[in-house]
Short mmCIF file of C-alpha atoms in Angstrom, two decimals:
data_model
loop_
_atom_site.label_atom_id
_atom_site.label_comp_id
_atom_site.label_asym_id
_atom_site.label_seq_id
_atom_site.Cartn_x
_atom_site.Cartn_y
_atom_site.Cartn_z
CA ASP A 1493 -13.71 7.69 -13.21
CA ALA A 1494 -10.34 9.46 -13.08
CA GLY A 1495 -9.11 7.49 -10.11
CA VAL A 1496 -7.24 9.01 -7.20
CA ILE A 1497 -5.45 12.17 -8.26
CA GLN A 1498 -2.28 13.39 -6.60
CA SER A 1499 -0.31 16.54 -7.19
CA PRO A 1500 2.41 17.32 -7.76
CA ARG A 1501 3.85 14.14 -9.23
CA HIS A 1502 7.37 15.27 -8.43
CA GLU A 1503 8.59 17.80 -5.90
CA VAL A 1504 12.16 18.89 -5.31
CA THR A 1505 12.74 21.29 -2.47
CA GLU A 1506 15.46 22.43 -0.13
CA MET A 1507 15.75 21.48 3.50
CA GLY A 1508 13.70 23.76 5.71
CA GLN A 1509 11.07 24.55 3.12
CA GLU A 1510 7.39 23.78 3.52
CA VAL A 1511 5.97 21.07 1.29
CA THR A 1512 2.29 20.46 0.59
CA LEU A 1513 1.08 17.34 -1.14
CA ARG A 1514 -2.46 17.16 -2.47
CA CYS A 1515 -4.93 14.38 -3.04
CA LYS A 1516 -8.36 14.08 -4.61
CA PRO A 1517 -9.99 10.75 -3.75
CA ILE A 1518 -12.39 8.83 -5.96
CA SER A 1519 -15.82 10.41 -5.84
CA GLY A 1520 -18.05 8.64 -3.35
CA HIS A 1521 -15.21 7.09 -1.38
CA ASN A 1522 -15.35 8.00 2.30
CA SER A 1523 -12.01 6.67 3.54
CA LEU A 1524 -8.71 8.29 2.64
CA PHE A 1525 -5.19 7.11 3.44
CA TRP A 1526 -1.74 8.68 3.22
CA TYR A 1527 1.23 6.31 2.83
CA ARG A 1528 4.95 6.80 2.52
CA GLN A 1529 7.23 4.41 0.67
CA THR A 1530 10.97 4.27 1.28
CA MET A 1531 13.61 1.67 0.65
CA MET A 1532 14.29 1.33 4.35
CA ARG A 1533 10.76 1.20 5.73
CA GLY A 1534 8.68 -0.06 2.82
CA LEU A 1535 5.08 1.12 2.50
CA GLU A 1536 3.93 2.63 5.77
CA LEU A 1537 0.58 4.16 6.67
CA LEU A 1538 0.89 7.72 7.95
CA ILE A 1539 -2.73 8.65 8.63
CA TYR A 1540 -6.22 7.78 7.52
CA PHE A 1541 -9.57 9.53 7.52
CA ASN A 1542 -13.14 8.27 7.61
CA ASN A 1543 -15.78 10.76 6.49
CA ASN A 1544 -13.18 13.56 6.61
CA VAL A 1545 -12.32 12.81 10.26
CA PRO A 1546 -8.79 11.63 11.15
CA ILE A 1547 -9.11 8.18 12.69
CA ASP A 1548 -5.54 7.05 13.18
CA ASP A 1549 -2.49 9.28 12.87
CA SER A 1550 -0.13 7.01 14.79
CA GLY A 1551 2.03 6.63 11.70
CA MET A 1552 2.78 10.32 11.36
CA PRO A 1553 6.51 10.45 12.11
CA GLU A 1554 6.78 13.83 13.81
CA ASP A 1555 5.03 17.09 14.49
CA ARG A 1556 6.53 18.41 11.29
CA PHE A 1557 3.92 16.33 9.47
CA SER A 1558 0.27 17.33 9.38
CA ALA A 1559 -2.71 16.24 7.30
CA LYS A 1560 -6.09 17.76 6.69
CA MET A 1561 -9.25 16.78 4.91
CA PRO A 1562 -11.47 19.86 4.71
CA ASN A 1563 -14.06 18.11 2.55
CA ALA A 1564 -14.82 14.76 0.96
CA SER A 1565 -12.98 15.57 -2.25
CA PHE A 1566 -9.67 16.98 -1.04
CA SER A 1567 -6.86 16.24 1.37
CA THR A 1568 -3.42 17.67 2.01
CA LEU A 1569 -0.27 16.35 3.65
CA LYS A 1570 2.07 19.09 4.80
CA ILE A 1571 5.66 18.84 5.94
CA GLN A 1572 7.10 21.87 7.65
CA PRO A 1573 10.03 22.21 7.82
CA SER A 1574 11.13 19.50 5.40
CA GLU A 1575 14.31 17.46 5.94
CA PRO A 1576 16.36 15.27 3.58
CA ARG A 1577 15.14 12.13 5.38
CA ASP A 1578 11.60 12.98 4.29
CA SER A 1579 12.57 12.11 0.73
CA ALA A 1580 10.23 9.32 -0.36
CA VAL A 1581 7.24 8.53 -2.54
CA TYR A 1582 4.00 9.56 -0.88
CA PHE A 1583 0.83 7.76 -1.89
CA CYS A 1584 -2.76 8.69 -1.30
CA ALA A 1585 -5.43 5.99 -1.43
CA SER A 1586 -9.19 5.94 -1.02
CA SER A 1587 -11.84 3.33 -0.40
CA LEU A 1588 -15.46 2.82 0.47
CA ALA A 1589 -16.11 2.16 4.14
CA GLY A 1590 -16.57 -1.55 4.68
CA VAL A 1591 -14.77 -2.42 1.46
CA ASN A 1592 -11.34 -3.92 1.86
CA GLU A 1593 -9.78 -2.83 -1.40
CA GLN A 1594 -7.98 0.51 -1.53
CA PHE A 1595 -7.41 2.51 -4.70
CA PHE A 1596 -4.06 4.22 -4.87
CA GLY A 1597 -3.00 7.36 -6.64
CA PRO A 1598 0.18 7.50 -8.75
CA GLY A 1599 2.18 8.97 -5.88
CA THR A 1600 4.28 12.09 -5.33
CA ARG A 1601 8.03 11.64 -5.43
CA LEU A 1602 9.49 14.09 -2.92
CA THR A 1603 13.17 14.96 -2.88
CA VAL A 1604 14.47 17.20 -0.13
CA LEU A 1605 17.98 18.48 -0.79
CA ASP B 43 7.55 -4.97 15.16
CA GLN B 44 6.78 -5.79 11.55
CA GLN B 45 3.47 -7.63 11.58
CA VAL B 46 3.47 -8.54 7.88
CA LYS B 47 6.64 -9.93 6.35
CA GLN B 48 7.64 -10.83 2.83
CA ASN B 49 10.98 -12.48 3.32
CA SER B 50 11.92 -12.76 -0.33
CA PRO B 51 12.82 -9.35 -1.79
CA SER B 52 12.90 -10.75 -5.30
CA LEU B 53 11.83 -13.72 -7.40
CA SER B 54 12.68 -14.63 -10.97
CA VAL B 55 10.75 -17.22 -13.00
CA GLN B 56 10.51 -18.31 -16.60
CA GLU B 57 7.47 -17.39 -18.67
CA GLY B 58 4.80 -20.09 -18.48
CA ARG B 59 6.01 -21.45 -15.15
CA ILE B 60 4.44 -20.95 -11.75
CA SER B 61 5.30 -17.96 -9.56
CA ILE B 62 4.84 -18.38 -5.81
CA LEU B 63 5.06 -15.33 -3.60
CA ASN B 64 5.00 -15.78 0.15
CA CYS B 65 3.86 -13.70 3.09
CA ASP B 66 3.95 -14.29 6.84
CA TYR B 67 2.09 -12.43 9.55
CA THR B 68 2.29 -12.33 13.31
CA ASN B 69 -1.03 -10.83 14.41
CA SER B 70 -3.67 -13.54 14.75
CA MET B 71 -6.36 -10.84 14.82
CA PHE B 72 -5.96 -10.15 11.12
CA ASP B 73 -9.12 -11.32 9.37
CA TYR B 74 -8.61 -10.20 5.80
CA PHE B 75 -5.64 -10.38 3.50
CA LEU B 76 -4.96 -8.66 0.20
CA TRP B 77 -2.37 -8.71 -2.55
CA TYR B 78 -1.48 -5.61 -4.51
CA LYS B 79 0.64 -5.29 -7.61
CA LYS B 80 2.78 -2.25 -8.32
CA TYR B 81 4.44 -1.18 -11.56
CA PRO B 82 7.21 1.46 -11.58
CA ALA B 83 5.98 5.05 -11.31
CA GLU B 84 2.45 3.89 -10.49
CA GLY B 85 0.52 3.32 -7.30
CA PRO B 86 -0.27 -0.20 -6.09
CA THR B 87 -3.37 -1.80 -7.60
CA PHE B 88 -5.53 -4.41 -5.93
CA LEU B 89 -5.06 -7.92 -7.25
CA ILE B 90 -6.83 -10.50 -5.10
CA SER B 91 -7.94 -10.99 -1.49
CA ILE B 92 -9.00 -13.66 0.96
CA SER B 93 -11.01 -13.71 4.15
CA SER B 94 -9.70 -15.56 7.18
CA ILE B 95 -12.70 -17.89 7.03
CA LYS B 96 -11.41 -19.32 3.75
CA ASP B 97 -8.22 -21.10 2.83
CA LYS B 98 -8.23 -20.49 -0.90
CA ASN B 99 -9.44 -17.90 -3.36
CA GLU B 100 -8.96 -18.10 -7.10
CA ASP B 101 -9.27 -15.49 -9.82
CA GLY B 102 -8.10 -16.55 -13.25
CA ARG B 103 -4.36 -17.13 -13.18
CA PHE B 104 -4.09 -15.90 -9.59
CA THR B 105 -4.76 -18.01 -6.51
CA VAL B 106 -4.18 -17.02 -2.90
CA PHE B 107 -3.79 -19.68 -0.22
CA LEU B 108 -4.14 -19.01 3.50
CA ASN B 109 -2.74 -21.22 6.26
CA LYS B 110 -3.99 -19.69 9.51
CA SER B 111 -2.23 -22.14 11.78
CA ALA B 112 1.09 -21.20 10.22
CA LYS B 113 0.11 -17.52 9.82
CA HIS B 114 1.19 -17.78 6.21
CA LEU B 115 -0.31 -16.90 2.88
CA SER B 116 0.93 -17.31 -0.64
CA LEU B 117 0.06 -15.99 -4.07
CA HIS B 118 0.32 -18.38 -7.01
CA ILE B 119 0.46 -17.11 -10.58
CA VAL B 120 -0.01 -19.77 -13.24
CA PRO B 121 1.10 -19.45 -15.95
CA SER B 122 3.41 -16.52 -15.36
CA GLN B 123 3.62 -13.88 -18.08
CA PRO B 124 6.20 -11.13 -18.68
CA GLY B 125 3.49 -8.56 -17.94
CA ASP B 126 3.29 -9.95 -14.40
CA SER B 127 6.73 -8.49 -13.69
CA ALA B 128 6.08 -6.03 -10.87
CA VAL B 129 6.39 -5.55 -7.13
CA TYR B 130 3.81 -7.55 -5.18
CA PHE B 131 2.68 -6.37 -1.76
CA CYS B 132 0.92 -8.49 0.80
CA ALA B 133 -1.43 -6.61 3.15
CA ALA B 134 -3.50 -7.56 6.19
CA ARG B 135 -6.23 -5.89 8.20
CA PHE B 136 -8.62 -6.60 11.03
CA GLY B 137 -12.16 -5.51 11.55
CA THR B 138 -11.69 -3.09 14.44
CA ASN B 139 -9.66 -0.85 12.14
CA ALA B 140 -11.82 -1.12 9.10
CA GLY B 141 -9.86 0.06 6.10
CA LYS B 142 -6.49 0.21 7.79
CA SER B 143 -4.15 -2.28 6.18
CA THR B 144 -0.64 -3.26 7.21
CA PHE B 145 1.66 -3.88 4.25
CA GLY B 146 4.68 -6.09 3.77
CA ASP B 147 7.83 -4.74 2.15
CA GLY B 148 7.04 -6.25 -1.21
CA THR B 149 8.57 -8.88 -3.51
CA THR B 150 9.86 -7.94 -6.94
CA LEU B 151 8.79 -10.55 -9.47
CA THR B 152 10.60 -10.81 -12.77
CA VAL B 153 9.14 -13.10 -15.43
CA LYS B 154 11.65 -13.86 -18.16
CA PRO B 155 10.44 -14.48 -21.71
#
């Protein structure tokens, strides 16, 4: 299995631009999570899906952030417009419902200038 | 309110000695605890876990201890190896939010040869 796949691995953009991060979970996993890691706030959960349905988006910082999961094999996290304080590493993780362990992707390092 | 805390940002030990990483939590509803290990430029990977009905779980060189009365858990690595050098995250979850885990800020372990 290829594991959780995230793209791009690195993204550098200018303030005000739209950013879209992509994630392909492990085949067969039905829970998907988006995390953000920063020095100040550590690893924080932004949103998670069960069976493609958003369950808890209380961690999404602002309306500029949105996430979708159109099918079981793909999810996106969009930031529009992006700001310098959005600079962070964004991780996607997946798991089987009822299983505690989550499998993380390699992350996308986002830099907003 | 940070519900999962790792108060030591870093820890340095000599190869062959014991490494003890600590984690405190505030929410007594947490019923499952996990440790993840993270190398630079990679996503966290699951290491070991423990249910709240147990006080110890062992897997090779890694042992997790849970003290529910103190709301404290610890990860012991014996003997420590240079390859164990990484960031270790403690995570906790409870059944009503199956899959959703709350992470600590992480402890950077350095094992010196």
